[in-house]
Amino acid sequence: MDLDIAPLDGRMGLWEQLSGYWPTFVTNDPTGALYYRHFAEIWPEFTLLAVDRATGEPVAKAHSVPLSFTGDIGDIGDGLPENGWDWAIRSAALDHMGSVKPTIVSALEIMVRPDVRGSGLSGLMLGAMRENAGRLGFKDLVAPVRPSGKHAQIDKSIDEYAYETRADGLPIDPWLRVHVRAGGTILNVAHSSMVVAGSLKQWREWTGLPFDRTGPVVVPEALTAVHCDVEEDHAVYVEPNVWVHHRI
């Protein structure tokens, strides 16, 4: 496939063709609106689109955001923040409002169109994101990685899963493996990277599941169980991610 990978540059029509592929519950993290409602105006150069030159159709996108971080990422002791993805978005928004100069770039999303997955596009987009951050003058890219295979091992602790490796020393998780192959280093787990809360009615609409019993509910594509409280008419999903650091 002959691809043109370039910043957004006002091509929202193409970007919109790549929306709607995430599970509905994931898109209801309220923090996401701080970024996705405004990224095209505030951070367009940090969004990349991959377009098939032969067809003119978009096949992948990559979102990142600049933010200020004062620690030494390479030798960090306590790790990056527990509330990974949410923290990156809030920090970028607050830095923008306060005119704080960003020092690093955080990845937020890489989406490959389902019909072309498995062709190496995710790694290609990660490489393009690294190059784009370097082109914009940054030396560090961090990523609160959503480990793509964790949903199949929902009962396993993220602290165990994140560091499991194959015989060749690479992570067992496919998406973490792509990052490590690209030169990334796993730093730490962000246990509360994304938080989605809602009424039981909302969760039924988002998932099609009954949510009629108090306790853990296994939701397709969720990395951990959703905590359901029937008496309080409330359910909460707290998603763990894994911080990975790329030195550019």
Coordinates of C-alpha atoms in Angstrom, one line a residue:
M1 CA 0.0 0.0 0.0
D2 CA 1.4 3.4 -1.0
L3 CA 0.6 5.7 1.8
D4 CA 0.7 9.5 2.4
I5 CA 1.2 10.1 6.1
A6 CA 1.0 13.7 7.1
P7 CA -0.5 16.0 9.8
L8 CA -4.2 16.7 9.8
D9 CA -4.0 20.0 7.9
G10 CA -7.8 20.7 8.0
R11 CA -8.8 17.3 6.5
M12 CA -11.5 16.6 9.0
G13 CA -13.7 14.9 6.4
L14 CA -11.1 12.1 6.1
W15 CA -10.5 12.0 9.9
E16 CA -14.3 11.5 10.5
Q17 CA -14.2 8.4 8.2
L18 CA -12.0 6.7 10.9
S19 CA -14.3 7.4 13.8
G20 CA -16.7 4.9 15.4
Y21 CA -14.4 2.0 15.8
W22 CA -13.9 2.1 19.6
P23 CA -16.3 0.4 22.0
T24 CA -19.0 2.9 23.0
F25 CA -18.1 2.8 26.7
V26 CA -14.5 3.8 26.0
T27 CA -15.7 7.0 24.2
N28 CA -17.6 8.1 27.3
D29 CA -14.6 9.0 29.4
P30 CA -15.5 12.6 30.0
T31 CA -11.8 13.7 30.0
G32 CA -11.6 12.8 26.3
A33 CA -13.8 15.8 25.4
L34 CA -11.0 18.2 26.6
Y35 CA -9.0 16.9 23.7
Y36 CA -11.3 15.6 20.9
R37 CA -13.5 18.7 20.9
H38 CA -10.6 21.0 20.3
F39 CA -7.7 19.1 18.8
A40 CA -8.2 20.3 15.2
E41 CA -7.9 23.9 16.3
I42 CA -5.3 23.7 19.0
W43 CA -3.1 20.7 18.2
P44 CA -3.6 19.9 14.5
E45 CA 0.1 19.3 13.8
F46 CA 0.1 16.5 16.4
T47 CA -2.5 14.4 14.6
L48 CA -1.4 12.3 11.6
L49 CA -3.5 10.8 8.9
A50 CA -2.4 7.9 6.6
V51 CA -4.1 8.0 3.3
D52 CA -3.9 5.4 0.5
R53 CA -2.6 7.3 -2.5
A54 CA -4.3 4.8 -4.9
T55 CA -7.8 5.3 -3.5
G56 CA -7.6 8.6 -1.6
E57 CA -9.2 6.8 1.4
P58 CA -7.9 7.2 5.0
V59 CA -6.6 3.9 6.5
A60 CA -5.1 5.0 9.9
K61 CA -4.8 8.0 12.2
A62 CA -2.5 8.8 15.1
H63 CA -3.2 11.3 17.9
S64 CA -0.7 12.9 20.2
V65 CA -0.5 16.0 22.4
P66 CA 2.3 18.2 23.8
L67 CA 2.5 18.8 27.6
S68 CA 4.9 20.0 30.2
F69 CA 6.7 17.4 32.4
T70 CA 9.6 18.4 34.6
G71 CA 10.9 15.0 35.7
D72 CA 13.6 12.9 34.2
I73 CA 11.7 10.4 32.3
G74 CA 14.6 8.2 31.4
D75 CA 15.6 7.6 35.0
I76 CA 12.2 8.0 36.6
G77 CA 11.8 6.2 39.9
D78 CA 8.2 6.5 40.8
G79 CA 7.0 6.3 37.3
L80 CA 4.6 8.5 35.3
P81 CA 1.2 9.3 36.8
E82 CA -1.3 6.7 37.7
N83 CA -4.1 8.4 35.8
G84 CA -2.2 8.1 32.5
W85 CA -4.4 8.9 29.6
D86 CA -6.7 11.2 31.5
W87 CA -3.6 13.0 33.0
A88 CA -2.0 13.5 29.6
I89 CA -5.2 15.2 28.2
R90 CA -5.8 17.3 31.3
S91 CA -2.2 18.4 31.5
A92 CA -2.1 19.4 27.9
A93 CA -5.4 21.4 28.2
L94 CA -4.2 23.2 31.4
D95 CA -0.8 23.9 29.9
H96 CA -2.5 25.4 26.8
M97 CA -4.8 27.6 28.9
G98 CA -1.9 28.8 31.0
S99 CA 0.5 29.3 28.1
V100 CA 3.0 26.8 29.6
K101 CA 5.7 25.6 27.2
P102 CA 5.4 21.8 26.6
T103 CA 8.5 19.7 27.1
I104 CA 7.3 16.2 26.0
V105 CA 4.7 14.6 23.7
S106 CA 2.2 12.0 24.8
A107 CA 0.6 9.6 22.4
L108 CA -3.2 9.3 22.9
E109 CA -4.5 7.0 20.1
I110 CA -3.4 5.1 17.1
M111 CA -6.4 3.7 15.1
V112 CA -6.0 1.4 12.1
R113 CA -9.1 0.7 10.0
P114 CA -10.3 -2.8 10.8
D115 CA -10.1 -4.1 7.3
V116 CA -6.4 -3.4 7.0
R117 CA -5.3 -4.4 10.4
G118 CA -2.5 -7.0 10.7
S119 CA -0.5 -5.4 7.9
G120 CA 2.0 -3.6 10.1
L121 CA 0.3 -0.2 9.9
S122 CA 0.2 0.2 13.6
G123 CA 4.0 0.1 13.8
L124 CA 4.2 2.4 10.8
M125 CA 2.0 5.0 12.5
L126 CA 4.0 4.7 15.7
G127 CA 7.2 5.4 13.8
A128 CA 5.5 8.3 12.1
M129 CA 4.4 9.7 15.4
R130 CA 7.9 9.5 16.8
E131 CA 9.3 11.2 13.7
N132 CA 6.6 13.9 13.9
A133 CA 7.4 14.6 17.6
G134 CA 11.1 15.0 16.7
R135 CA 10.3 17.2 13.7
L136 CA 8.4 19.5 16.2
G137 CA 11.4 19.8 18.4
F138 CA 10.7 17.2 21.1
K139 CA 13.1 14.5 22.4
D140 CA 10.7 12.4 24.4
L141 CA 7.4 10.6 23.4
V142 CA 5.5 8.8 26.1
A143 CA 2.5 6.6 25.6
P144 CA -0.2 5.4 28.0
V145 CA -0.5 2.1 26.1
R146 CA -3.8 0.3 26.1
P147 CA -2.6 -3.4 26.0
S148 CA -4.6 -4.9 23.2
G149 CA -4.5 -8.5 24.5
K150 CA -5.5 -7.8 28.1
H151 CA -9.2 -8.1 27.5
A152 CA -8.7 -11.8 26.8
Q153 CA -7.0 -12.2 30.2
I154 CA -9.4 -10.0 32.2
D155 CA -8.8 -11.8 35.5
K156 CA -5.1 -11.4 35.4
S157 CA -3.5 -8.5 37.3
I158 CA -2.3 -5.7 35.0
D159 CA 0.9 -5.6 37.1
E160 CA 1.6 -9.2 36.0
Y161 CA 0.4 -8.9 32.5
A162 CA 2.3 -5.7 31.6
Y163 CA 5.7 -7.4 32.2
E164 CA 5.1 -10.9 30.8
T165 CA 7.4 -11.7 28.0
R166 CA 7.7 -14.4 25.3
A167 CA 10.7 -16.7 24.8
D168 CA 12.4 -14.0 22.7
G169 CA 12.1 -11.4 25.5
L170 CA 9.4 -9.3 23.9
P171 CA 6.1 -8.6 25.7
I172 CA 3.3 -11.1 25.3
D173 CA 0.9 -8.2 24.6
P174 CA 0.8 -7.4 20.8
W175 CA 0.6 -3.6 21.2
L176 CA 3.3 -3.4 23.9
R177 CA 5.4 -5.6 21.6
V178 CA 5.1 -3.1 18.8
H179 CA 6.2 -0.3 21.1
V180 CA 9.2 -2.2 22.4
R181 CA 10.3 -3.2 18.9
A182 CA 10.2 0.5 18.0
G183 CA 12.6 1.3 20.8
G184 CA 10.2 2.0 23.6
T185 CA 10.8 1.2 27.3
I186 CA 8.1 0.1 29.6
L187 CA 8.1 2.4 32.6
N188 CA 5.2 1.5 34.9
V189 CA 1.5 0.7 35.0
A190 CA -1.1 3.6 35.1
H191 CA -3.8 1.8 37.1
S192 CA -6.5 4.4 36.7
S193 CA -5.6 5.7 33.2
M194 CA -9.2 6.1 32.0
V195 CA -12.3 6.3 34.2
V196 CA -15.8 5.9 32.8
A197 CA -18.8 6.2 35.2
G198 CA -22.5 6.2 34.5
S199 CA -25.9 5.1 35.5
L200 CA -27.0 1.6 34.8
K201 CA -29.3 2.8 32.1
Q202 CA -26.3 4.4 30.4
W203 CA -24.2 1.2 30.7
R204 CA -27.0 -0.8 29.2
E205 CA -27.1 1.5 26.2
W206 CA -23.4 1.5 25.8
T207 CA -22.9 -2.3 26.1
G208 CA -26.3 -4.0 25.5
L209 CA -25.7 -5.9 28.8
P210 CA -28.4 -6.1 31.6
F211 CA -26.3 -4.6 34.5
D212 CA -28.9 -6.0 36.9
R213 CA -26.6 -7.5 39.6
T214 CA -24.3 -5.8 42.0
G215 CA -20.7 -6.9 41.5
P216 CA -18.1 -7.1 38.6
V217 CA -19.5 -7.2 35.1
V218 CA -17.3 -8.5 32.2
V219 CA -17.8 -6.2 29.2
P220 CA -16.5 -7.2 25.8
E221 CA -13.2 -5.4 25.0
A222 CA -12.9 -4.0 28.5
L223 CA -9.5 -4.7 30.1
T224 CA -10.9 -5.1 33.6
A225 CA -14.4 -5.8 35.0
V226 CA -16.9 -2.9 35.4
H227 CA -18.0 -2.4 39.0
C228 CA -21.8 -2.4 39.2
D229 CA -23.8 -1.2 42.1
V230 CA -27.5 -1.8 41.6
E231 CA -28.6 -0.1 44.8
E232 CA -26.8 3.1 43.9
D233 CA -27.8 2.8 40.2
H234 CA -24.2 3.3 39.2
A235 CA -21.3 1.5 37.5
V236 CA -17.7 2.5 37.0
Y237 CA -14.9 1.2 34.7
V238 CA -11.3 2.0 35.7
E239 CA -9.0 1.1 32.9
P240 CA -5.3 0.4 33.4
N241 CA -2.8 1.4 30.8
V242 CA 1.0 0.9 30.6
W243 CA 3.4 3.8 30.3
V244 CA 6.0 3.4 27.6
H245 CA 8.8 5.9 26.9
H246 CA 10.4 6.5 23.5
R247 CA 13.6 8.6 23.4
I248 CA 13.7 10.4 20.1

